[in-house]
Short mmCIF file of C-alpha atoms and ligand atoms in Angstrom, two decimals:
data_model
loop_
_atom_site.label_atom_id
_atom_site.label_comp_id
_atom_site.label_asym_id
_atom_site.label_seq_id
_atom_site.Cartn_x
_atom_site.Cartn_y
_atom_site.Cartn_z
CA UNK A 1 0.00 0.00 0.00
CA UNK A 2 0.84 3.23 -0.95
CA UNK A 3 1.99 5.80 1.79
CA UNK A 4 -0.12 9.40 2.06
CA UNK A 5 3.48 11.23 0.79
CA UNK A 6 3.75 9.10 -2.29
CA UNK A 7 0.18 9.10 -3.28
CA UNK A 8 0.64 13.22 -2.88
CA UNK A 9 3.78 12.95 -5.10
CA UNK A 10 1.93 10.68 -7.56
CA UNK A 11 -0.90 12.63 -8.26
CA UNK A 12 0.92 16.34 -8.07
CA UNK A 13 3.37 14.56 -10.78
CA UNK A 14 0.63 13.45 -12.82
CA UNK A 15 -1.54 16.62 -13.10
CA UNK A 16 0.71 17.52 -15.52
CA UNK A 17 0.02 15.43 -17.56
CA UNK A 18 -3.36 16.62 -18.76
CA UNK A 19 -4.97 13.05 -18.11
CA UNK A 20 -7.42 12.35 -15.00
CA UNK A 21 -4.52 12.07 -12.27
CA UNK A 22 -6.52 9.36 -10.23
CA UNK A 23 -6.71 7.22 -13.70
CA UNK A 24 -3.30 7.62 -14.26
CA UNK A 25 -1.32 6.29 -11.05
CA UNK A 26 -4.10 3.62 -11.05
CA UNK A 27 -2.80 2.25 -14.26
CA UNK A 28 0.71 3.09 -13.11
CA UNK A 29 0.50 0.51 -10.34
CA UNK A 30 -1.65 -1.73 -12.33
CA UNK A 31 1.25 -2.12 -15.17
CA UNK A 32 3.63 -2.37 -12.16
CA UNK A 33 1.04 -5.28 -10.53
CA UNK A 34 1.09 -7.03 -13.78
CA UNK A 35 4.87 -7.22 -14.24
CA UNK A 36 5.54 -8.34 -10.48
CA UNK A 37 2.71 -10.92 -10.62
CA UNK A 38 5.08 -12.54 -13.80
CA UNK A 39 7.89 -12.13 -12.14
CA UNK A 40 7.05 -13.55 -8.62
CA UNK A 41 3.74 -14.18 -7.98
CA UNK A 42 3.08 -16.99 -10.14
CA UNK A 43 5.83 -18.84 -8.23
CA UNK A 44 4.14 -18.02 -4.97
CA UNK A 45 1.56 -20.44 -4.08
CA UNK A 46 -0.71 -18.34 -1.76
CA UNK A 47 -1.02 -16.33 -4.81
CA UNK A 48 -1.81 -18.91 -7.42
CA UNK A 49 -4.08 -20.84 -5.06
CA UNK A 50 -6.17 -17.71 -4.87
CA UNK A 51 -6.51 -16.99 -8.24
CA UNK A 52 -7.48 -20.39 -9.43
CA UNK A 53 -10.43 -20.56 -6.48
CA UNK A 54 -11.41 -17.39 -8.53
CA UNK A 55 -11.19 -18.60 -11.63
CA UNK A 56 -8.61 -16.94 -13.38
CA UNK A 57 -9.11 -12.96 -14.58
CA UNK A 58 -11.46 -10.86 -15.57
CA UNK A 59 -11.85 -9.96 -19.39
CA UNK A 60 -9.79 -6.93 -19.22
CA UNK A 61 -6.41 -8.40 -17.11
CA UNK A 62 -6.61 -11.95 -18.78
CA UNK A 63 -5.89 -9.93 -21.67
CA UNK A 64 -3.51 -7.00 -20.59
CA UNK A 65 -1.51 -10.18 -19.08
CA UNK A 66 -0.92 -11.46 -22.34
CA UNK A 67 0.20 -8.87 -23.74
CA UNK A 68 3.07 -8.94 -21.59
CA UNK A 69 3.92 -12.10 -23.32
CA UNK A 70 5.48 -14.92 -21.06
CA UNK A 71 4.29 -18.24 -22.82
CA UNK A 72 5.99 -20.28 -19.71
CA UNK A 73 3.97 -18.28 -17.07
CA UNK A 74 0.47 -18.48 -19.44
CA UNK A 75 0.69 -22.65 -19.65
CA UNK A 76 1.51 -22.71 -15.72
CA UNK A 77 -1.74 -20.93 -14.95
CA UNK A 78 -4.10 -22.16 -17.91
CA UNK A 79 -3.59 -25.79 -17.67
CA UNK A 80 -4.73 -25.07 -13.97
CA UNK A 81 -7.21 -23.19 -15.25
CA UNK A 82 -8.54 -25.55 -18.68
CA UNK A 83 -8.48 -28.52 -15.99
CA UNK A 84 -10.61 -26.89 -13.65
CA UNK A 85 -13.11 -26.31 -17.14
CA UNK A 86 -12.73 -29.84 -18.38
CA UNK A 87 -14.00 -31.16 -14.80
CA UNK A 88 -16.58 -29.31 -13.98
CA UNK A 89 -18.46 -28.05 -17.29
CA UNK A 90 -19.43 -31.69 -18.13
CA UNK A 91 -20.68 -32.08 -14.64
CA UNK A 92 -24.23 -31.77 -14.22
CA UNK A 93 -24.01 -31.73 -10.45
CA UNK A 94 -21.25 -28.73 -10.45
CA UNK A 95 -22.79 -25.12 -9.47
CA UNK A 96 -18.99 -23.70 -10.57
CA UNK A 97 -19.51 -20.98 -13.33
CA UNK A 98 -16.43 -21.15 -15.00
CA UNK A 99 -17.23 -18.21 -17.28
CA UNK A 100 -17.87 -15.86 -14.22
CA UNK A 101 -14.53 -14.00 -12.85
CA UNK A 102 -16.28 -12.00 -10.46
CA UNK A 103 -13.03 -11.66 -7.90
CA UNK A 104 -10.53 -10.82 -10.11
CA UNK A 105 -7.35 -10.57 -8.70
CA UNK A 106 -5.74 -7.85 -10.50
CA UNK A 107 -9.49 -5.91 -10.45
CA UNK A 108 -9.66 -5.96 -6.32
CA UNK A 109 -5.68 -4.59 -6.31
CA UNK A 110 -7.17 -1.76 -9.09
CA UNK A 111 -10.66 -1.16 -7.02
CA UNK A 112 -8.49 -0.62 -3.75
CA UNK A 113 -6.09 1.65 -5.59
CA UNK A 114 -8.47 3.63 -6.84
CA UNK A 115 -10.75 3.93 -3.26
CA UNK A 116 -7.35 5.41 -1.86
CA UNK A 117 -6.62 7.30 -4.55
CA UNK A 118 -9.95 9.19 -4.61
CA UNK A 119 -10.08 10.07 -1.26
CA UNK A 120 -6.65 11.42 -1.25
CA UNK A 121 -7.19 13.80 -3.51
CA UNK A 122 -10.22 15.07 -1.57
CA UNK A 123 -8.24 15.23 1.26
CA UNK A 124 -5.47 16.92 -0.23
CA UNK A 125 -7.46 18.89 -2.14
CA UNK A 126 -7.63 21.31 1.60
CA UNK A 127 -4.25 21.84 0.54
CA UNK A 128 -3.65 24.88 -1.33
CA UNK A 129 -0.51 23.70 -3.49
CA UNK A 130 -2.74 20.01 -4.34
CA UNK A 131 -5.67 22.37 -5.32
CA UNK A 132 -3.36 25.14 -7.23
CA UNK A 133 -1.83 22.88 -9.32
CA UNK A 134 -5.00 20.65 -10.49
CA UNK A 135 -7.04 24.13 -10.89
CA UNK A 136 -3.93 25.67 -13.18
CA UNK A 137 -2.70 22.68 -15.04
CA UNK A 138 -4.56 20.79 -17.59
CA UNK A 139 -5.44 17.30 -15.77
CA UNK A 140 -9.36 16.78 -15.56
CA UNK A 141 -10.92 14.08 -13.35
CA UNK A 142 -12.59 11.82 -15.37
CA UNK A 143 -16.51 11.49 -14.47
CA UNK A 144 -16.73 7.94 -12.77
CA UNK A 145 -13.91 9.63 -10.78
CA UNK A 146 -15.01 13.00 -10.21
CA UNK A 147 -18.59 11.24 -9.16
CA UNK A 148 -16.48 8.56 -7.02
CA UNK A 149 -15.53 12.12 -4.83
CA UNK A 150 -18.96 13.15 -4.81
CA UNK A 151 -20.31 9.72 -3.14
CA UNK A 152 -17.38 9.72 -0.36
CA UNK A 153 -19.04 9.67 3.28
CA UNK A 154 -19.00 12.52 5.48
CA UNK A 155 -16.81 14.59 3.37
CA UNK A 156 -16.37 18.59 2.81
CA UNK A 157 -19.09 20.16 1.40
CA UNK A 158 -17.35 22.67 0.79
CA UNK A 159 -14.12 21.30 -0.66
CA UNK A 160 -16.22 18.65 -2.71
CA UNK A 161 -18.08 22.05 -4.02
CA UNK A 162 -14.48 23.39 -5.02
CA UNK A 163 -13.62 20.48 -7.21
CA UNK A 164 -16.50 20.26 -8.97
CA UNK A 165 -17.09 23.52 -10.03
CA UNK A 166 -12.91 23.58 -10.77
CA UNK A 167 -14.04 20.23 -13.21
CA UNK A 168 -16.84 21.82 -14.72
CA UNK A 169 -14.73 24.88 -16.11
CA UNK A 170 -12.25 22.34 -17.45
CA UNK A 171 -15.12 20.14 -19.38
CA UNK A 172 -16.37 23.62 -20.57
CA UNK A 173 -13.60 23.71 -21.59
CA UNK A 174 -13.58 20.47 -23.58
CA UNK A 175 -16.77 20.61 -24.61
CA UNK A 176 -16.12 23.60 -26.52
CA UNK A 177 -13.43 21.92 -28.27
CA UNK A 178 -15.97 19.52 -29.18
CA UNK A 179 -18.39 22.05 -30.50
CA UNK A 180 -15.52 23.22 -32.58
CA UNK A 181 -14.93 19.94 -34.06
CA UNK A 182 -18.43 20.02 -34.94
CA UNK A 183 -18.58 23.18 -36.50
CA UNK A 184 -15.26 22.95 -38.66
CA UNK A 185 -16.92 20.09 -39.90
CA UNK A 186 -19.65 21.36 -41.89
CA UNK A 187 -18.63 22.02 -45.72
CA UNK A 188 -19.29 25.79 -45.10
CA UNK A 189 -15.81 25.75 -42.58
CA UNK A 190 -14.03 23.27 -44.01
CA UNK A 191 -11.33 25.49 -44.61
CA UNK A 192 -10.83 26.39 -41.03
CA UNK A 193 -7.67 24.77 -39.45
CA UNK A 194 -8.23 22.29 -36.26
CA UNK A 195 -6.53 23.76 -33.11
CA UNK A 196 -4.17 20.71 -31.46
CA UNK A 197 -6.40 20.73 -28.60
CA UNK A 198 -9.34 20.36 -31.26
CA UNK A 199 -7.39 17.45 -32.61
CA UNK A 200 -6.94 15.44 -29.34
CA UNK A 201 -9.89 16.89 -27.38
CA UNK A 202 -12.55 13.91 -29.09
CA UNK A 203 -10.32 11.14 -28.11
CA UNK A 204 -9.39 12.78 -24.36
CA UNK A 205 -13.08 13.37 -24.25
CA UNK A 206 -13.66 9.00 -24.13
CA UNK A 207 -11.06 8.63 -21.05
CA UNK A 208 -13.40 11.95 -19.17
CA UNK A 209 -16.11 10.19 -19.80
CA UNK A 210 -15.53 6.81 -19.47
CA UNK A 211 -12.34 6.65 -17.33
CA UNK A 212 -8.96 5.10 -18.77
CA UNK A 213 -9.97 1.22 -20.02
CA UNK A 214 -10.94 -1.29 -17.24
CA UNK A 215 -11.82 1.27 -14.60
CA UNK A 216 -14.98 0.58 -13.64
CA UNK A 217 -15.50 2.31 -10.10
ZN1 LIG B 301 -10.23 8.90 -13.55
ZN1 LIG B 302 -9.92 -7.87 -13.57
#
């Protein structure tokens, strides 16, 4: 687990970057989760024991895994896996769904990430440098994340007030970019150059709205 000073660092660093800083370190430590689990958690029993009782990964990790290549590590876990299949899908008697990965291993280390992410940045957000630097720099909380603050028990009004209204000037922001898009478009503007924020605003507009892929708060 991260400790308070690095998640600051982390998410000061990243509002740089004109991305959703929360999304960001979450796919950070994900990539870093991914590589370690190749590297020494597939040798570790604890760890391979739990993620056969869960039935492998979700959808989104089975395949980020993959792309990491690693043939070795992929036969180790899906002959476990395939075995598991071939003895209870012919079973009549078996209530195993072995097309369900509802505990994902990789998804609870991203859904506890991003639960301490989130409400450090509400909590930092009292502090005048945090809130500075996200209100003058280009990073935007996506929605599931700027929601995610909203829903957080017993928090500051007042400071949950502050980042919303600082998110809603930067998706004005956005959205006029859009509208620009859509105007250049018709054959009476066609001329008109796009802006480079015009030109990445429609595909930074899908990680706002939708978060970065496989964050689903
Ligand atoms: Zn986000
Ligand atoms: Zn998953």
């Amino acid at each position: 687990m991260d400790s308070k000073e690095i998640i600051y660092e982390e998410l000061m660093n990243r509002m740089k970057k004109g991305v959703c800083p929360i999304c960001d370190f979450v796919e950070f430590r994900l990539a870093e989760a991914l590589e370690r689990f190749l590297h020494e958690g597939i040798n570790t029993p604890h760890t391979r024991a739990k993620i056969e009782w869960t039935n492998g990964f979700c959808n989104f990790h089975a395949h980020r895994l993959l792309q990491l290549g690693d043939p070795l590590s992929h036969a180790i876990l899906y002959h476990d896996f395939m075995n598991n299949v071939m003895k209870d899908v012919p079973d009549k008697k078996s209530k195993t769904d072995r097309s369900a990965h509802d505990e994902c291993f990789f998804c609870n280390i991203q859904k506890s990430n991003e639960e301490d992410y989130t409400k450090a940045f509400l909590e930092f957000y009292k502090n005048d440098e945090f809130a500075s630097r996200y209100e003058q720099e280009e990073s935007v909380l996506c929605v599931p994340h700027l929601v995610a603050i909203q829903k957080i028990r017993f928090a500051n009004k007042k400071t949950v007030s502050r980042i919303v209204d600082a998110t809603m000037e930067k998706y004005q922001i956005l959205n006029h970019h859009l509208s620009e898009i859509k105007r250049k478009s018709d054959y009476r503007n066609t001329d008109e150059k796009w802006t480079d924020e015009e030109k990445a605003a429609w595909k930074k507009v899908v990680s706002v709205f939708n978060a970065y892929p496989g964050i689903r708060p």
